[in-house]
mmCIF file of C-alpha atoms in Angstrom:
data_model
loop_
_atom_site.group_PDB
_atom_site.id
_atom_site.type_symbol
_atom_site.label_atom_id
_atom_site.label_comp_id
_atom_site.label_asym_id
_atom_site.label_seq_id
_atom_site.Cartn_x
_atom_site.Cartn_y
_atom_site.Cartn_z
ATOM 1 C CA UNK A 23 42.981 -29.681 0.796
ATOM 2 C CA UNK A 24 42.155 -26.650 2.459
ATOM 3 C CA UNK A 25 40.947 -26.233 6.750
ATOM 4 C CA UNK A 26 39.882 -22.431 6.569
ATOM 5 C CA UNK A 27 36.033 -23.417 6.404
ATOM 6 C CA UNK A 28 36.259 -26.052 9.257
ATOM 7 C CA UNK A 29 38.200 -24.270 11.381
ATOM 8 C CA UNK A 30 35.570 -20.768 9.878
ATOM 9 C CA UNK A 31 33.073 -23.130 11.535
ATOM 10 C CA UNK A 32 35.046 -24.390 14.599
ATOM 11 C CA UNK A 33 36.006 -20.958 15.403
ATOM 12 C CA UNK A 34 32.564 -19.051 15.677
ATOM 13 C CA UNK A 35 29.293 -21.685 15.677
ATOM 14 C CA UNK A 36 26.925 -19.142 15.226
ATOM 15 C CA UNK A 37 27.664 -17.882 12.182
ATOM 16 C CA UNK A 38 25.007 -19.000 10.664
ATOM 17 C CA UNK A 39 22.523 -17.867 12.620
ATOM 18 C CA UNK A 40 23.892 -14.623 12.341
ATOM 19 C CA UNK A 41 23.855 -15.052 8.730
ATOM 20 C CA UNK A 42 21.157 -16.374 8.406
ATOM 21 C CA UNK A 43 19.304 -12.845 10.561
ATOM 22 C CA UNK A 44 21.086 -11.319 8.338
ATOM 23 C CA UNK A 45 20.003 -12.258 5.287
ATOM 24 C CA UNK A 46 16.122 -11.730 6.935
ATOM 25 C CA UNK A 47 16.619 -8.216 7.174
ATOM 26 C CA UNK A 48 18.162 -7.509 3.852
ATOM 27 C CA UNK A 49 14.822 -8.911 2.689
ATOM 28 C CA UNK A 50 12.270 -6.974 5.516
ATOM 29 C CA UNK A 51 14.376 -3.293 4.063
ATOM 30 C CA UNK A 52 13.974 -4.442 0.501
ATOM 31 C CA UNK A 53 9.865 -5.310 0.803
ATOM 32 C CA UNK A 54 9.421 -1.944 2.821
ATOM 33 C CA UNK A 55 11.112 -0.618 -0.058
ATOM 34 C CA UNK A 56 8.379 -1.955 -2.185
ATOM 35 C CA UNK A 57 5.826 -1.455 0.206
ATOM 36 C CA UNK A 58 6.681 2.210 -0.497
ATOM 37 C CA UNK A 59 7.299 1.977 -4.158
ATOM 38 C CA UNK A 60 3.728 0.117 -4.628
ATOM 39 C CA UNK A 61 2.153 2.990 -2.202
ATOM 40 C CA UNK A 62 4.229 5.802 -4.282
ATOM 41 C CA UNK A 63 2.983 4.815 -8.002
ATOM 42 C CA UNK A 64 -0.473 3.890 -6.673
ATOM 43 C CA UNK A 65 -1.233 7.388 -5.353
ATOM 44 C CA UNK A 66 0.683 9.025 -8.553
ATOM 45 C CA UNK A 67 -1.676 6.403 -10.582
ATOM 46 C CA UNK A 68 -4.833 8.252 -9.193
ATOM 47 C CA UNK A 69 -3.763 11.636 -9.089
ATOM 48 C CA UNK A 70 -3.192 11.072 -12.847
ATOM 49 C CA UNK A 71 0.490 10.662 -12.642
ATOM 50 C CA UNK A 72 1.317 7.784 -15.364
ATOM 51 C CA UNK A 73 5.230 8.927 -15.899
ATOM 52 C CA UNK A 74 5.893 7.506 -11.313
ATOM 53 C CA UNK A 75 3.877 3.649 -12.311
ATOM 54 C CA UNK A 76 6.357 2.820 -14.987
ATOM 55 C CA UNK A 77 10.160 3.197 -13.161
ATOM 56 C CA UNK A 78 7.990 1.933 -9.641
ATOM 57 C CA UNK A 79 7.121 -1.893 -11.122
ATOM 58 C CA UNK A 80 11.211 -1.735 -12.799
ATOM 59 C CA UNK A 81 12.376 -1.290 -9.280
ATOM 60 C CA UNK A 82 9.887 -3.216 -7.742
ATOM 61 C CA UNK A 83 10.949 -6.563 -9.715
ATOM 62 C CA UNK A 84 14.530 -5.841 -9.901
ATOM 63 C CA UNK A 85 14.862 -5.735 -5.547
ATOM 64 C CA UNK A 86 12.288 -8.581 -6.132
ATOM 65 C CA UNK A 87 15.097 -10.689 -8.114
ATOM 66 C CA UNK A 88 17.056 -9.013 -5.792
ATOM 67 C CA UNK A 89 15.986 -10.993 -3.005
ATOM 68 C CA UNK A 90 15.436 -13.836 -4.389
ATOM 69 C CA UNK A 91 18.862 -14.146 -5.083
ATOM 70 C CA UNK A 92 19.368 -13.908 -1.340
ATOM 71 C CA UNK A 93 18.137 -16.827 -0.817
ATOM 72 C CA UNK A 94 21.280 -18.483 -2.678
ATOM 73 C CA UNK A 95 23.223 -17.431 0.083
ATOM 74 C CA UNK A 96 20.724 -18.680 2.842
ATOM 75 C CA UNK A 97 23.589 -21.695 4.977
ATOM 76 C CA UNK A 98 22.300 -24.195 4.080
ATOM 77 C CA UNK A 99 19.890 -27.015 6.200
ATOM 78 C CA UNK A 100 22.550 -29.549 7.945
ATOM 79 C CA UNK A 101 25.553 -26.332 7.974
ATOM 80 C CA UNK A 102 27.660 -26.338 10.460
ATOM 81 C CA UNK A 103 26.247 -29.337 12.010
ATOM 82 C CA UNK A 104 28.825 -31.949 11.677
ATOM 83 C CA UNK A 105 31.758 -29.184 12.784
ATOM 84 C CA UNK A 106 29.522 -28.481 16.406
ATOM 85 C CA UNK A 107 29.064 -31.958 17.227
ATOM 86 C CA UNK A 108 31.045 -32.561 20.039
ATOM 87 C CA UNK A 109 32.283 -36.462 20.112
ATOM 88 C CA UNK M 14 0.579 -35.987 14.309
ATOM 89 C CA UNK M 15 1.065 -34.702 18.225
ATOM 90 C CA UNK M 16 2.947 -37.537 20.499
ATOM 91 C CA UNK M 17 1.055 -37.616 24.075
ATOM 92 C CA UNK M 18 4.588 -35.757 25.576
ATOM 93 C CA UNK M 19 3.755 -33.000 23.137
ATOM 94 C CA UNK M 20 -0.103 -32.230 23.967
ATOM 95 C CA UNK M 21 1.571 -32.052 27.703
ATOM 96 C CA UNK M 22 3.887 -28.873 27.300
ATOM 97 C CA UNK M 23 2.648 -26.156 27.982
ATOM 98 C CA UNK M 24 1.987 -23.537 25.241
ATOM 99 C CA UNK M 25 5.433 -21.355 25.868
ATOM 100 C CA UNK M 26 7.253 -24.873 25.600
ATOM 101 C CA UNK M 27 6.419 -25.242 22.464
ATOM 102 C CA UNK M 28 6.586 -21.632 21.559
ATOM 103 C CA UNK M 29 9.891 -21.379 22.891
ATOM 104 C CA UNK M 30 11.450 -25.237 22.330
ATOM 105 C CA UNK M 31 14.364 -26.747 23.738
ATOM 106 C CA UNK M 32 15.962 -28.331 21.158
ATOM 107 C CA UNK M 33 15.020 -27.592 17.977
ATOM 108 C CA UNK M 34 13.778 -30.345 16.403
ATOM 109 C CA UNK M 35 10.668 -30.191 18.647
ATOM 110 C CA UNK M 36 10.390 -26.496 16.466
ATOM 111 C CA UNK M 37 7.323 -27.318 14.830
ATOM 112 C CA UNK M 38 6.288 -23.461 13.986
ATOM 113 C CA UNK M 39 8.225 -21.316 11.162
ATOM 114 C CA UNK M 40 11.705 -21.773 10.887
ATOM 115 C CA UNK M 41 13.527 -18.512 9.947
ATOM 116 C CA UNK M 42 14.087 -20.241 6.802
ATOM 117 C CA UNK M 43 10.556 -20.585 5.797
ATOM 118 C CA UNK M 44 10.306 -16.381 6.538
ATOM 119 C CA UNK M 45 12.651 -15.511 4.450
ATOM 120 C CA UNK M 46 11.202 -18.010 1.074
ATOM 121 C CA UNK M 47 7.698 -16.872 3.139
ATOM 122 C CA UNK M 48 9.060 -12.549 2.654
ATOM 123 C CA UNK M 49 10.044 -13.226 -1.234
ATOM 124 C CA UNK M 50 6.631 -14.768 -1.902
ATOM 125 C CA UNK M 51 5.807 -11.075 -0.212
ATOM 126 C CA UNK M 52 7.982 -9.241 -2.858
ATOM 127 C CA UNK M 53 6.336 -10.757 -5.735
ATOM 128 C CA UNK M 54 3.289 -10.298 -4.049
ATOM 129 C CA UNK M 55 4.142 -6.139 -4.252
ATOM 130 C CA UNK M 56 5.685 -6.382 -7.534
ATOM 131 C CA UNK M 57 1.994 -7.506 -8.768
ATOM 132 C CA UNK M 58 0.659 -5.051 -7.350
ATOM 133 C CA UNK M 59 3.034 -2.434 -9.045
ATOM 134 C CA UNK M 60 1.903 -4.193 -12.357
ATOM 135 C CA UNK M 61 -1.360 -3.934 -11.363
ATOM 136 C CA UNK M 62 -1.455 -0.197 -10.723
ATOM 137 C CA UNK M 63 0.273 0.120 -14.513
ATOM 138 C CA UNK M 64 -2.165 -1.588 -16.132
ATOM 139 C CA UNK M 65 -5.174 0.666 -14.348
ATOM 140 C CA UNK M 66 -3.123 3.034 -15.717
ATOM 141 C CA UNK M 67 -2.408 3.170 -18.808
ATOM 142 C CA UNK M 68 -5.990 1.030 -19.620
ATOM 143 C CA UNK M 69 -8.225 2.710 -21.261
ATOM 144 C CA UNK M 70 -11.117 4.302 -19.318
ATOM 145 C CA UNK M 71 -14.655 2.776 -20.441
ATOM 146 C CA UNK M 72 -17.715 3.842 -18.098
ATOM 147 C CA UNK M 73 -16.347 7.443 -17.678
ATOM 148 C CA UNK M 74 -19.232 10.362 -18.310
ATOM 149 C CA UNK M 75 -18.063 12.913 -20.350
ATOM 150 C CA UNK M 76 -19.875 16.006 -21.719
ATOM 151 C CA UNK M 77 -21.801 18.860 -19.801
ATOM 152 C CA UNK M 78 -24.038 17.775 -17.703
ATOM 153 C CA UNK M 79 -26.485 20.272 -15.554
ATOM 154 C CA UNK M 80 -27.069 20.536 -11.986
ATOM 155 C CA UNK M 81 -29.253 22.856 -11.278
ATOM 156 C CA UNK M 82 -29.876 26.553 -11.531
ATOM 157 C CA UNK M 83 -27.835 28.954 -9.880
ATOM 158 C CA UNK M 84 -30.454 30.555 -7.653
ATOM 159 C CA UNK M 85 -31.370 26.989 -6.824
ATOM 160 C CA UNK M 86 -28.082 27.462 -4.643
ATOM 161 C CA UNK M 87 -27.567 30.241 -2.289
ATOM 162 C CA UNK M 88 -24.042 31.276 -1.357
ATOM 163 C CA UNK M 89 -22.630 28.762 1.302
ATOM 164 C CA UNK M 90 -24.626 26.273 0.531
ATOM 165 C CA UNK M 91 -23.984 22.668 -1.112
ATOM 166 C CA UNK M 92 -25.633 19.603 -3.418
ATOM 167 C CA UNK M 93 -25.226 15.814 -3.639
ATOM 168 C CA UNK M 94 -25.628 14.758 -7.889
ATOM 169 C CA UNK M 95 -24.269 11.716 -10.000
ATOM 170 C CA UNK M 96 -23.201 12.063 -13.394
ATOM 171 C CA UNK M 97 -25.775 9.673 -15.450
ATOM 172 C CA UNK M 98 -24.014 6.205 -15.724
ATOM 173 C CA UNK M 99 -21.482 6.146 -13.111
ATOM 174 C CA UNK M 100 -22.291 5.709 -9.412
ATOM 175 C CA UNK M 101 -20.111 8.291 -7.881
ATOM 176 C CA UNK M 102 -21.303 10.908 -6.094
ATOM 177 C CA UNK M 103 -20.544 14.943 -6.424
ATOM 178 C CA UNK M 104 -20.576 17.629 -4.279
ATOM 179 C CA UNK M 105 -21.500 21.356 -6.077
ATOM 180 C CA UNK M 106 -20.708 23.949 -3.285
ATOM 181 C CA UNK M 107 -21.551 27.449 -3.963
ATOM 182 C CA UNK M 108 -18.821 29.596 -1.985
ATOM 183 C CA UNK M 109 -19.307 32.561 -0.409
ATOM 184 C CA UNK M 110 -17.350 34.231 -2.891
ATOM 185 C CA UNK M 111 -20.135 33.706 -5.250
ATOM 186 C CA UNK M 112 -17.817 31.138 -7.537
ATOM 187 C CA UNK M 113 -19.465 27.627 -7.369
ATOM 188 C CA UNK M 114 -16.388 24.593 -6.899
ATOM 189 C CA UNK M 115 -17.226 20.773 -8.161
ATOM 190 C CA UNK M 116 -15.285 18.009 -6.586
ATOM 191 C CA UNK M 117 -15.704 15.046 -5.998
ATOM 192 C CA UNK M 118 -17.117 13.598 -2.478
ATOM 193 C CA UNK M 119 -15.160 10.750 -1.618
ATOM 194 C CA UNK M 120 -12.199 11.567 0.667
ATOM 195 C CA UNK M 121 -9.133 10.367 -0.620
ATOM 196 C CA UNK M 122 -7.651 8.434 2.513
ATOM 197 C CA UNK M 123 -10.565 6.243 2.794
ATOM 198 C CA UNK M 124 -13.504 6.875 1.158
ATOM 199 C CA UNK M 125 -15.085 7.987 3.966
ATOM 200 C CA UNK M 126 -18.171 11.677 2.432
ATOM 201 C CA UNK M 127 -17.070 15.316 3.375
ATOM 202 C CA UNK M 128 -18.885 17.848 3.362
ATOM 203 C CA UNK M 129 -18.941 21.704 2.740
ATOM 204 C CA UNK M 130 -18.320 23.539 6.374
ATOM 205 C CA UNK M 131 -19.670 26.681 5.488
ATOM 206 C CA UNK M 132 -18.059 30.257 6.200
ATOM 207 C CA UNK M 133 -15.019 27.928 6.567
ATOM 208 C CA UNK M 134 -13.597 28.091 2.795
ATOM 209 C CA UNK M 135 -13.301 24.236 3.874
ATOM 210 C CA UNK M 136 -14.480 21.686 3.374
ATOM 211 C CA UNK M 137 -14.324 18.567 6.302
ATOM 212 C CA UNK M 138 -14.085 14.492 5.939
ATOM 213 C CA UNK M 139 -15.602 13.793 9.653
ATOM 214 C CA UNK M 140 -14.138 10.080 9.330
ATOM 215 C CA UNK M 141 -10.217 11.413 10.352
ATOM 216 C CA UNK M 142 -10.951 14.660 10.627
ATOM 217 C CA UNK M 143 -9.652 15.799 7.262
ATOM 218 C CA UNK M 144 -9.731 18.929 5.753
ATOM 219 C CA UNK M 145 -9.982 19.669 2.328
ATOM 220 C CA UNK M 146 -9.367 24.252 0.784
ATOM 221 C CA UNK M 147 -13.095 24.678 -1.180
ATOM 222 C CA UNK M 148 -11.381 26.358 -3.632
ATOM 223 C CA UNK M 149 -9.123 24.305 -4.987
ATOM 224 C CA UNK M 150 -10.037 20.624 -3.356
ATOM 225 C CA UNK M 151 -5.863 20.922 -2.430
ATOM 226 C CA UNK M 152 -5.460 19.083 0.982
ATOM 227 C CA UNK M 153 -5.267 20.763 3.958
ATOM 228 C CA UNK M 154 -5.210 18.705 7.175
ATOM 229 C CA UNK M 155 -5.028 15.404 7.498
ATOM 230 C CA UNK M 156 -4.519 11.731 6.323
ATOM 231 C CA UNK M 157 -5.947 12.236 3.095
ATOM 232 C CA UNK M 158 -3.323 11.854 0.211
ATOM 233 C CA UNK M 159 -4.081 13.879 -2.131
ATOM 234 C CA UNK M 160 -6.680 16.665 -3.547
ATOM 235 C CA UNK M 161 -10.226 15.753 -3.913
ATOM 236 C CA UNK M 162 -10.700 15.186 -7.804
ATOM 237 C CA UNK M 163 -12.581 17.934 -9.487
ATOM 238 C CA UNK M 164 -14.634 18.690 -12.227
ATOM 239 C CA UNK M 165 -15.476 21.835 -14.094
ATOM 240 C CA UNK M 166 -17.608 23.733 -13.595
ATOM 241 C CA UNK M 167 -18.957 25.955 -16.059
ATOM 242 C CA UNK M 168 -21.782 28.738 -15.929
ATOM 243 C CA UNK M 169 -24.843 29.607 -18.327
ATOM 244 C CA UNK M 170 -27.211 32.310 -17.997
ATOM 245 C CA UNK M 171 -28.998 30.315 -14.411
ATOM 246 C CA UNK M 172 -27.631 27.432 -14.696
ATOM 247 C CA UNK M 173 -24.738 25.607 -13.344
ATOM 248 C CA UNK M 174 -22.963 23.109 -15.663
ATOM 249 C CA UNK M 175 -20.151 20.142 -14.759
ATOM 250 C CA UNK M 176 -17.709 18.617 -17.338
ATOM 251 C CA UNK M 177 -17.833 14.603 -17.319
ATOM 252 C CA UNK M 178 -13.885 13.928 -15.598
ATOM 253 C CA UNK M 179 -13.985 11.753 -19.429
ATOM 254 C CA UNK M 180 -14.024 14.926 -21.061
ATOM 255 C CA UNK M 181 -11.190 15.509 -23.657
ATOM 256 C CA UNK M 182 -9.477 18.829 -22.545
ATOM 257 C CA UNK M 183 -9.070 21.439 -24.877
#
């Protein structure tokens, strides 16, 4: 069996932390874009430009799916612990 | 339940504990999940905007309404009015060039009442120093994101009428 994962965990014990932080930063970015889409859609709808509202909704929904799919890459709760343990 | 030892901890140590298992506040994992919930809320908001934009509007006044006589409003003067069946405040302006304009009297920023500044050709929102062009309703300066919604004004004889916002064009 490959020992690649073990070696990686031992060489970079903070990798899980970095990965979690990166995922949160990307999610924050996605939510910021969604806020902008909501603001634009609302302002244009109030100005009787209905055409913006539906593309904004579709884009917002796609960003939501991306946001949720990023949860898959969150390191597991016990990830890295067994390799970092000093015995 | 918090143990006696935890009760004795100073606040700063409870916020930034030495040990991972003492961290009882929101973890990054929980924060990430919360971001997904906020994301879902944004989608819901966008869906609400679409529903409101495409849902047929009911209860919007349509047709022609008399506001006042021309001689009742001197040049530079204004008159507030409401349309029957609606609580939206409007303002009729008699500009110095002789034309009549009617706008919603609510700022498009935070719905403060707007006022015509006589002699300047500008409508002022005093709450956050927003300014609109009295001739077109366009934003000149300040935080308002959109022009003031306007009503079509019809002058007939000595009377000034406005067309309700629900009136179909043509």
